[in-house]
Short mmCIF file of N, CA and C in Angstrom, two decimals:
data_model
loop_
_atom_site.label_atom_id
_atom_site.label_comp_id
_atom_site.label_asym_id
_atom_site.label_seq_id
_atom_site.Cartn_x
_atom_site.Cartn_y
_atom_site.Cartn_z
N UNK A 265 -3.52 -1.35 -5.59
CA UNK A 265 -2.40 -0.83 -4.82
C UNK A 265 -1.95 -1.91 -3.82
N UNK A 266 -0.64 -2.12 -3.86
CA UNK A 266 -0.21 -3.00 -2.70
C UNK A 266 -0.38 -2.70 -1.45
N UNK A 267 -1.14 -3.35 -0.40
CA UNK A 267 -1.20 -3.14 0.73
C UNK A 267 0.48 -2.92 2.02
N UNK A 268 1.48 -3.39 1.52
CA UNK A 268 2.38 -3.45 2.08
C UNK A 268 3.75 -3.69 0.85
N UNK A 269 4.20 -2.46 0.63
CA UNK A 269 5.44 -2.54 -0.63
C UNK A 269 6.62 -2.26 0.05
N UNK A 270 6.74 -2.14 1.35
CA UNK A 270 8.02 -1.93 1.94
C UNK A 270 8.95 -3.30 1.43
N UNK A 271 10.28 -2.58 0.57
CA UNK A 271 11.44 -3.39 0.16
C UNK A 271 12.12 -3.98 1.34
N UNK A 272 12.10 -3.52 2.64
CA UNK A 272 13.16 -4.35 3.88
C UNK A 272 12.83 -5.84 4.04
N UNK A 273 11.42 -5.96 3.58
CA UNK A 273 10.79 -7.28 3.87
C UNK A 273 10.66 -8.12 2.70
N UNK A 274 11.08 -9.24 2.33
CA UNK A 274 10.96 -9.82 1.30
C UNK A 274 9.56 -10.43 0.73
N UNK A 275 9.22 -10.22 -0.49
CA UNK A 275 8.36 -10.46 -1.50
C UNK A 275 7.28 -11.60 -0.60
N UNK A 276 8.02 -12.89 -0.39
CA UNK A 276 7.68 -13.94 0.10
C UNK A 276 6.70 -13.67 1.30
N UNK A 277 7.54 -13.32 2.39
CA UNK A 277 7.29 -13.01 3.64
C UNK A 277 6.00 -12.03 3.36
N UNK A 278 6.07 -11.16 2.87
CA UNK A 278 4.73 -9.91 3.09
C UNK A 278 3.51 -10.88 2.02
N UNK A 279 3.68 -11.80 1.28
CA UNK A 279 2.67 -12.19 0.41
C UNK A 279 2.31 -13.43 1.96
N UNK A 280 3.28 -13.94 2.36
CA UNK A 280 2.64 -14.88 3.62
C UNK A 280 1.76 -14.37 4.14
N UNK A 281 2.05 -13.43 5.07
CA UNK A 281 1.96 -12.76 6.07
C UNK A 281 0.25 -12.13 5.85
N UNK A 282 -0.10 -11.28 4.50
CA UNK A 282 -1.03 -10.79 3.81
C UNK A 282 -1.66 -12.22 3.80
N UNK A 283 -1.21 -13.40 3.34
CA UNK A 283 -2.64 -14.32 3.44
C UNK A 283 -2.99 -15.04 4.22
N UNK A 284 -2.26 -14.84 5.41
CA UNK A 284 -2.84 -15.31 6.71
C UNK A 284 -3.64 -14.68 7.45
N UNK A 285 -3.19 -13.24 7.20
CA UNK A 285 -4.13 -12.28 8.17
C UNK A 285 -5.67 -11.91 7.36
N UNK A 286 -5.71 -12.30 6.08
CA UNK A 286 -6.70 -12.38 5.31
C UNK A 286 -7.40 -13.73 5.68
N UNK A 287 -7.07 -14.74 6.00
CA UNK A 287 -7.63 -15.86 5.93
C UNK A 287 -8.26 -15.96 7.51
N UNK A 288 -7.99 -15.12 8.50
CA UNK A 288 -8.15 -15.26 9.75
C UNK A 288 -9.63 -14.55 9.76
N UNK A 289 -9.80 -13.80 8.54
CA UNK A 289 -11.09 -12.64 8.80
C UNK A 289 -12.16 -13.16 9.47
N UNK A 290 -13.08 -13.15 9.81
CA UNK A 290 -13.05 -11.64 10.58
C UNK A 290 -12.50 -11.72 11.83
N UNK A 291 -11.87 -12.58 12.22
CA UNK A 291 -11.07 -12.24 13.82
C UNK A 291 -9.73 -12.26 13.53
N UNK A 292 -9.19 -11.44 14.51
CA UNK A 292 -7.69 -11.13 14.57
C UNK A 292 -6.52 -12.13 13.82
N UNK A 293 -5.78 -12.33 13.34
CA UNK A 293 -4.91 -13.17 12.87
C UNK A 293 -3.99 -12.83 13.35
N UNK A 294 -2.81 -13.28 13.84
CA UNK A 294 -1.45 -13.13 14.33
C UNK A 294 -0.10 -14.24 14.40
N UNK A 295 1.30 -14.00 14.39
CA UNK A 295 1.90 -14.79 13.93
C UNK A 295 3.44 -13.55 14.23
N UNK A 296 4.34 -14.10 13.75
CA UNK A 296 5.92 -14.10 13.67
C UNK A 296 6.87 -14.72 12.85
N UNK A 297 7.85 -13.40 12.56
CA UNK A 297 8.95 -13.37 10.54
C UNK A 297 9.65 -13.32 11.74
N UNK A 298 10.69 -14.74 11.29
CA UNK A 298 12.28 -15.36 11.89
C UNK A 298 13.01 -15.09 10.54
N UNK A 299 13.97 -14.85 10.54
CA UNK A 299 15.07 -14.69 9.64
C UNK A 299 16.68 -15.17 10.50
N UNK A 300 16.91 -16.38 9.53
CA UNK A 300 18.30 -17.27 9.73
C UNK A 300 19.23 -16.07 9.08
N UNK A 301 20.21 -15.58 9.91
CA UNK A 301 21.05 -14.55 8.87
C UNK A 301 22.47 -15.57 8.81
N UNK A 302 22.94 -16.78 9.06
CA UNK A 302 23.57 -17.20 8.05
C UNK A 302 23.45 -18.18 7.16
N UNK A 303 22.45 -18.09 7.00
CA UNK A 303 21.37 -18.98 5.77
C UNK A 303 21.06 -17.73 4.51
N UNK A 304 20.53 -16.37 4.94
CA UNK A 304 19.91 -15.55 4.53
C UNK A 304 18.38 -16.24 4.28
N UNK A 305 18.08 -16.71 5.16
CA UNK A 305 16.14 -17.32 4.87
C UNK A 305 15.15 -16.72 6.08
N UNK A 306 14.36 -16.76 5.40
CA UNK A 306 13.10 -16.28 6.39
C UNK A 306 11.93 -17.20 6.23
N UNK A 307 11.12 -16.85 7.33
CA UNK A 307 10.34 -17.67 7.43
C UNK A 307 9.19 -17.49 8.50
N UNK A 308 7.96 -17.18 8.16
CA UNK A 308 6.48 -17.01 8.50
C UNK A 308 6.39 -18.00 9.56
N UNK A 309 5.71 -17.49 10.58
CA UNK A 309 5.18 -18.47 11.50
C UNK A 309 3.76 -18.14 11.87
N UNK A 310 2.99 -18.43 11.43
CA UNK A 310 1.35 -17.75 11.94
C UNK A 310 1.03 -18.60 13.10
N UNK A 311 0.44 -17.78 14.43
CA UNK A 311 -0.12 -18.33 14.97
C UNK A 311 -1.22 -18.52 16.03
N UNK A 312 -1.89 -19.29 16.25
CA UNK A 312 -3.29 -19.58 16.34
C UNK A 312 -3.19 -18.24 17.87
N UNK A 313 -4.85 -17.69 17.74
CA UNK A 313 -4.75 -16.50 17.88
C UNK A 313 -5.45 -16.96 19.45
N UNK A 314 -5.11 -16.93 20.90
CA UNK A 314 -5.49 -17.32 22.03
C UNK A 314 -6.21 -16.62 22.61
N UNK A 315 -6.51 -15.29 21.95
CA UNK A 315 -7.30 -14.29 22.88
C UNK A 315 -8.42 -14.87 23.54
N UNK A 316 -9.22 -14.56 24.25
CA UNK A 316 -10.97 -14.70 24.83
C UNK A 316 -11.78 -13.84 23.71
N UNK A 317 -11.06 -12.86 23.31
CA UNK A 317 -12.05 -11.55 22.65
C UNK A 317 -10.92 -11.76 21.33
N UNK A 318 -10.71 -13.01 20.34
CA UNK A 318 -10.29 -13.09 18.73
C UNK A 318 -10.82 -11.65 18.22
N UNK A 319 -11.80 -11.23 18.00
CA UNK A 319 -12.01 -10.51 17.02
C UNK A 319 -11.87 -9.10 17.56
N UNK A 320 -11.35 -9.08 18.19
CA UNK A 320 -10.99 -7.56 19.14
C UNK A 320 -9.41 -7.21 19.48
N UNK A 321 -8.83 -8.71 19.47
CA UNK A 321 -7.23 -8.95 19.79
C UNK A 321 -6.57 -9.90 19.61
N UNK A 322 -5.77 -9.79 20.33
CA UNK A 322 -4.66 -11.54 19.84
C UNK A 322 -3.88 -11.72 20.46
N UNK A 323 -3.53 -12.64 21.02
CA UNK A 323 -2.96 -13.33 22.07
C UNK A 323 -2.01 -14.47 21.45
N UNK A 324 -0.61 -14.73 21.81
CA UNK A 324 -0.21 -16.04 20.90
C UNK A 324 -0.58 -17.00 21.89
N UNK A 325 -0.51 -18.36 20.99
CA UNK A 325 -1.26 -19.40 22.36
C UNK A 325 0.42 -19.94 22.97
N UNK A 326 0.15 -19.75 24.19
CA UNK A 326 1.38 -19.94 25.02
C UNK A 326 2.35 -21.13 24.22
N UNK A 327 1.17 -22.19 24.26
CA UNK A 327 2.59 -23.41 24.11
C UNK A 327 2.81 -23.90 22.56
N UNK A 328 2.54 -23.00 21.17
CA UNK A 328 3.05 -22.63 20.48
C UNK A 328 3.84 -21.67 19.91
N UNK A 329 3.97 -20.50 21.06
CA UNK A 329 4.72 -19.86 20.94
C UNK A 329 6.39 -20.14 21.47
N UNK A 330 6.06 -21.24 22.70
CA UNK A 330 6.94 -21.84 23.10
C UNK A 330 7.75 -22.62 21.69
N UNK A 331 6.80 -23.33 21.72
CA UNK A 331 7.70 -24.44 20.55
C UNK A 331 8.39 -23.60 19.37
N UNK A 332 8.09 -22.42 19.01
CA UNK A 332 8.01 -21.87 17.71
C UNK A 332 9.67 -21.00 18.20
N UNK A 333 9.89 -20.50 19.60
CA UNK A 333 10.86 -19.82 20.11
C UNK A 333 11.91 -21.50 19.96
N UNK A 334 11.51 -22.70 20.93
CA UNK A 334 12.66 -23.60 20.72
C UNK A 334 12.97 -24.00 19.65
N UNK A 335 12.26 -23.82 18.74
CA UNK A 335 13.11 -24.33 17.18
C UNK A 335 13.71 -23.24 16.14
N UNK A 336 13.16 -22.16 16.87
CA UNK A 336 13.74 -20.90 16.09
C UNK A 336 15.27 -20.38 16.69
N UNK A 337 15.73 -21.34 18.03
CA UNK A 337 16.93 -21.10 18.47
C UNK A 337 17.69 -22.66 18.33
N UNK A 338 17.02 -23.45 17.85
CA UNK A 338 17.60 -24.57 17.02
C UNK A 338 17.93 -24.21 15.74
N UNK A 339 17.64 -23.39 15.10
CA UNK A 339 17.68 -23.57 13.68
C UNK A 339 19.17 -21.62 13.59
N UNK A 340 18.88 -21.53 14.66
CA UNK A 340 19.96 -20.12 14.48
C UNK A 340 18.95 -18.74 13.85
N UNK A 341 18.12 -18.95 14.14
CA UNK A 341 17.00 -17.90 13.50
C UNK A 341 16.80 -16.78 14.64
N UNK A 342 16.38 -15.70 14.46
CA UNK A 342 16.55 -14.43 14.90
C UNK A 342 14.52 -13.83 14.76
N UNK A 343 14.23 -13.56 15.69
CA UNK A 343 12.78 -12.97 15.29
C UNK A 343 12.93 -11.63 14.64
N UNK A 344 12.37 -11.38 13.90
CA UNK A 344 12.26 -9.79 13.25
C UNK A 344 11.12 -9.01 13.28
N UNK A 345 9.91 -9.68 13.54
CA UNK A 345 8.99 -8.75 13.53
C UNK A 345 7.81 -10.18 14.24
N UNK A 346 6.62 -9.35 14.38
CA UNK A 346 5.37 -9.83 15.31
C UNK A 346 4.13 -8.74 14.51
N UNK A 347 3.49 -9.75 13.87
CA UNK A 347 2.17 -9.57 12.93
C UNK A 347 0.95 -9.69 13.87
N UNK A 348 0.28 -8.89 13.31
CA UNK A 348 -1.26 -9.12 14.41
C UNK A 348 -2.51 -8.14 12.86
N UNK A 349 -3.59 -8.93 12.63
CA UNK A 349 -4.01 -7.64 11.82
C UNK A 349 -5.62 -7.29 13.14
N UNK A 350 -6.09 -5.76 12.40
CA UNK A 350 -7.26 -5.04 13.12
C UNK A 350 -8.29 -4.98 12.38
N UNK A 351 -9.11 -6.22 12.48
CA UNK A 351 -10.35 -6.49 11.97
C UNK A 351 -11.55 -5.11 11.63
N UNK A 352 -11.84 -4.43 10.25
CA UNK A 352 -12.55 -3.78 9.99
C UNK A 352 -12.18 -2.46 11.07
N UNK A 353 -10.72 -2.09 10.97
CA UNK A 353 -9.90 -0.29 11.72
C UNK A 353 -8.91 -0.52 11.49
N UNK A 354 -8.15 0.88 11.34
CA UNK A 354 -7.23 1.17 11.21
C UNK A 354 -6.10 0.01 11.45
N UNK A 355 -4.39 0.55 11.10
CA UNK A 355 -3.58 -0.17 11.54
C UNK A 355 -2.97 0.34 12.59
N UNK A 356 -3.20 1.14 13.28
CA UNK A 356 -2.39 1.24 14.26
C UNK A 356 -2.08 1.23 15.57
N UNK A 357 -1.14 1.30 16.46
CA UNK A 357 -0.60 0.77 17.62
C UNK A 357 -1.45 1.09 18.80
N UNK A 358 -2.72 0.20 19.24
CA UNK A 358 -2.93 0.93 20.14
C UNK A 358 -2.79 0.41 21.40
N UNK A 359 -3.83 1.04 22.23
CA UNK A 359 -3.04 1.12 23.82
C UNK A 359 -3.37 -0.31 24.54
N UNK A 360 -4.03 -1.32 23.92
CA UNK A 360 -3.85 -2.69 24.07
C UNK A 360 -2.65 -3.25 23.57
N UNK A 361 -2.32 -2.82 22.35
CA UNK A 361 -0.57 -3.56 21.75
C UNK A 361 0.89 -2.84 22.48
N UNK A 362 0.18 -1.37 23.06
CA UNK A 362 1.34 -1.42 23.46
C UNK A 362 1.44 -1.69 24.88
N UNK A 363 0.28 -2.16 25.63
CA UNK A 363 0.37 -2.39 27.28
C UNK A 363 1.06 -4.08 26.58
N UNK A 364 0.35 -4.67 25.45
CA UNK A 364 0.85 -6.08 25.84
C UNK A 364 2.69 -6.15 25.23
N UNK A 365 2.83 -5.54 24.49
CA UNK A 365 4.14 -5.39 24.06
C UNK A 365 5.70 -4.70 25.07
N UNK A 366 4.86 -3.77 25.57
CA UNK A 366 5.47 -3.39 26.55
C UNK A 366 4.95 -2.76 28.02
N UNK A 367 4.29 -4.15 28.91
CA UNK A 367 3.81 -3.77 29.90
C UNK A 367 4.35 -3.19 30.99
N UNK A 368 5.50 -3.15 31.10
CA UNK A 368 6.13 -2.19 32.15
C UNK A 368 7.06 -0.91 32.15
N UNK A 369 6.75 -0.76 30.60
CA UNK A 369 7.28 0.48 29.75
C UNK A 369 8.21 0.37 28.95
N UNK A 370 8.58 -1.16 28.88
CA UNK A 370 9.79 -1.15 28.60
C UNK A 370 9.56 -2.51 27.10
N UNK A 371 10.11 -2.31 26.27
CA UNK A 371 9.53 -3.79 25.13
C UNK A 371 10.20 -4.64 26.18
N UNK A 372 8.88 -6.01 25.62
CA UNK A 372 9.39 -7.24 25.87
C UNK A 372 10.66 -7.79 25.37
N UNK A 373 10.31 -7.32 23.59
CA UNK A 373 11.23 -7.79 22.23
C UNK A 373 11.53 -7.19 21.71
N UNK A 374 12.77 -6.25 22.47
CA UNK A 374 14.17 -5.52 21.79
C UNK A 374 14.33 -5.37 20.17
N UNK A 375 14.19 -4.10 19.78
CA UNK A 375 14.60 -4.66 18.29
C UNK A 375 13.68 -5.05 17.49
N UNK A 376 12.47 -5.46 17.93
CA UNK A 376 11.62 -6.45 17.04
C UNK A 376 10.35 -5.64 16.44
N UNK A 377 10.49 -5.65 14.96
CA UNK A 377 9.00 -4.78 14.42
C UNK A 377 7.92 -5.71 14.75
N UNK A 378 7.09 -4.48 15.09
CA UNK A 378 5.69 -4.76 15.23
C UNK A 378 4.56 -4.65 13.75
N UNK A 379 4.04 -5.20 13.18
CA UNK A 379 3.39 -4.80 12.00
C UNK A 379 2.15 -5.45 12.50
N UNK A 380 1.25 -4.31 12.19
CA UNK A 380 -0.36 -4.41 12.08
C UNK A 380 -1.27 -4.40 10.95
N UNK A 381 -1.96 -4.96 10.34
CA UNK A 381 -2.36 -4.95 8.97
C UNK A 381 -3.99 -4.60 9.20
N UNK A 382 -4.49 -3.68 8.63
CA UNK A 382 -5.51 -3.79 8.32
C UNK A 382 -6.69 -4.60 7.78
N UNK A 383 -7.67 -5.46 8.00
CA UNK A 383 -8.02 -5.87 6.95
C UNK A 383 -10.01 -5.64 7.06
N UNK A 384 -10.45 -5.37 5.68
CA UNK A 384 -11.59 -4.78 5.75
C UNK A 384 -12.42 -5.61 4.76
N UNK A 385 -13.51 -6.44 4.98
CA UNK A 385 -13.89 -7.16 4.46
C UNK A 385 -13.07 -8.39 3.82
N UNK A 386 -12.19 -9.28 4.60
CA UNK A 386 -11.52 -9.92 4.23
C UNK A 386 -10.13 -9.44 3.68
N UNK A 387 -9.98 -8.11 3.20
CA UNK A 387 -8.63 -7.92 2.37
C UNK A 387 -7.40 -7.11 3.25
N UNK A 388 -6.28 -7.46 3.17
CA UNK A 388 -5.68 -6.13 3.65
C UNK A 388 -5.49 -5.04 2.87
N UNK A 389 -5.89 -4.01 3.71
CA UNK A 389 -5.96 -2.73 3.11
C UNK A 389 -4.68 -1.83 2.88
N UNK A 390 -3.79 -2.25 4.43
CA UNK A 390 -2.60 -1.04 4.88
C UNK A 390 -2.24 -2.18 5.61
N UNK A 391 -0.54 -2.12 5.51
CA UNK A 391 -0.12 -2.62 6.77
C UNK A 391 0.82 -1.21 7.29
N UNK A 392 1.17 -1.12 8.58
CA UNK A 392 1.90 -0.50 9.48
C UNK A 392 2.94 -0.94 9.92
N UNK A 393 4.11 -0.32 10.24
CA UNK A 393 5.30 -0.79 11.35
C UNK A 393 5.88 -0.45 12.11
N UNK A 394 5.57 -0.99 13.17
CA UNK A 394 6.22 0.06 14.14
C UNK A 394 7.63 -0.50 14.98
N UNK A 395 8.61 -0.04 15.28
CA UNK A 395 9.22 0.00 16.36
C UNK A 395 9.62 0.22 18.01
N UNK A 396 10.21 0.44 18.80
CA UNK A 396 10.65 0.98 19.94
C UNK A 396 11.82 2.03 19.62
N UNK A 397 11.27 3.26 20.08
CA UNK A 397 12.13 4.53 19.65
C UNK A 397 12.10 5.78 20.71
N UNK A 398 12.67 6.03 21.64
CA UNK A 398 12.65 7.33 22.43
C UNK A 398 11.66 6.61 23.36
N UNK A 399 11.87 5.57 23.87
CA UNK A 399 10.79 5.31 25.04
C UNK A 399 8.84 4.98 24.52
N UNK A 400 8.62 5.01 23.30
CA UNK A 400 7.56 4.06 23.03
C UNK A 400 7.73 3.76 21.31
N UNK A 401 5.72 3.14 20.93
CA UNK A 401 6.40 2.64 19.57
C UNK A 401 6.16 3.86 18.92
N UNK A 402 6.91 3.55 17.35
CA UNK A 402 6.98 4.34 16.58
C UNK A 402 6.83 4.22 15.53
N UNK A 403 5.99 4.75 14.29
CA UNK A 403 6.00 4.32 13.14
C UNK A 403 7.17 4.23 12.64
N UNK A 404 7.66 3.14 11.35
CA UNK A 404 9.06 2.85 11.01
C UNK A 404 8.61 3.53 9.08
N UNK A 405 9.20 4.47 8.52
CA UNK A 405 8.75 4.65 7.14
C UNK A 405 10.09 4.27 6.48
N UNK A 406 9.76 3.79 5.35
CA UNK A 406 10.06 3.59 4.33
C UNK A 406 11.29 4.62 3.67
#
């Protein structure tokens, strides 16, 4: 069974995305899908995971996230979503992703899916997606 068959996301992108957060096992993996919309291209950015506690959370490391924002507004690219997977539990949003996502109640990143992937013994199992909807996140279905 495919761990993640949602059609909004292209083939490419979810097969990235699935083998990074697989390759990170057993600690957290995390990263960010830019999409150029007058190119129509997308494009994976994984990245190195800064937490203190990797295998519990994920943190992007500041000054690649920097660089990854200045060339993603060089290139006309748009963020679409923010990947993180949950080492051996569930996928979903909890009250660490959403204090860091939206620590003052409010998202940081307007608009921007959140996807959490499961992965359990190395594989992903489930991924999740959530949004900002009625004042917190929300699962996004298919």
């Amino acid at each position: 069974m495919n761990p993640w068959a949602d059609p909004r996301w292209p083939e490419t992108v979810r097969r990235e995305v699935v083998q990074h957060l697989e390759s990170c096992y057993p600690l957290e993996g995390c990263g960010v899908i830019l999409h150029a919309p007058s190119e129509s291209s997308w494009r994976v950015c994984p990245l190195r995971n800064a937490s203190p506690r990797p295998a519990l959370a994920y943190a992007f490391a500041p000054e690649e996230w920097l660089a990854v924002c200045l060339q993603a507004d060089s290139r006309g690219e748009q963020l679409m979503g923010v990947f993180h997977s949950h080492v051996d539990g569930p996928p979903t949003f909890s009250a660490e992703d959403r204090s860091l996502a939206a620590p003052a109640g409010h998202p940081l990143l307007p608009g921007v899916s959140y996807l959490i992937a499961s992965v359990h013994r190395g594989c992903v199992s489930w991924v999740s997606e959530y949004g900002w909807t009625n004042g917190d996140f929300q699962t996004r279905r298919v």
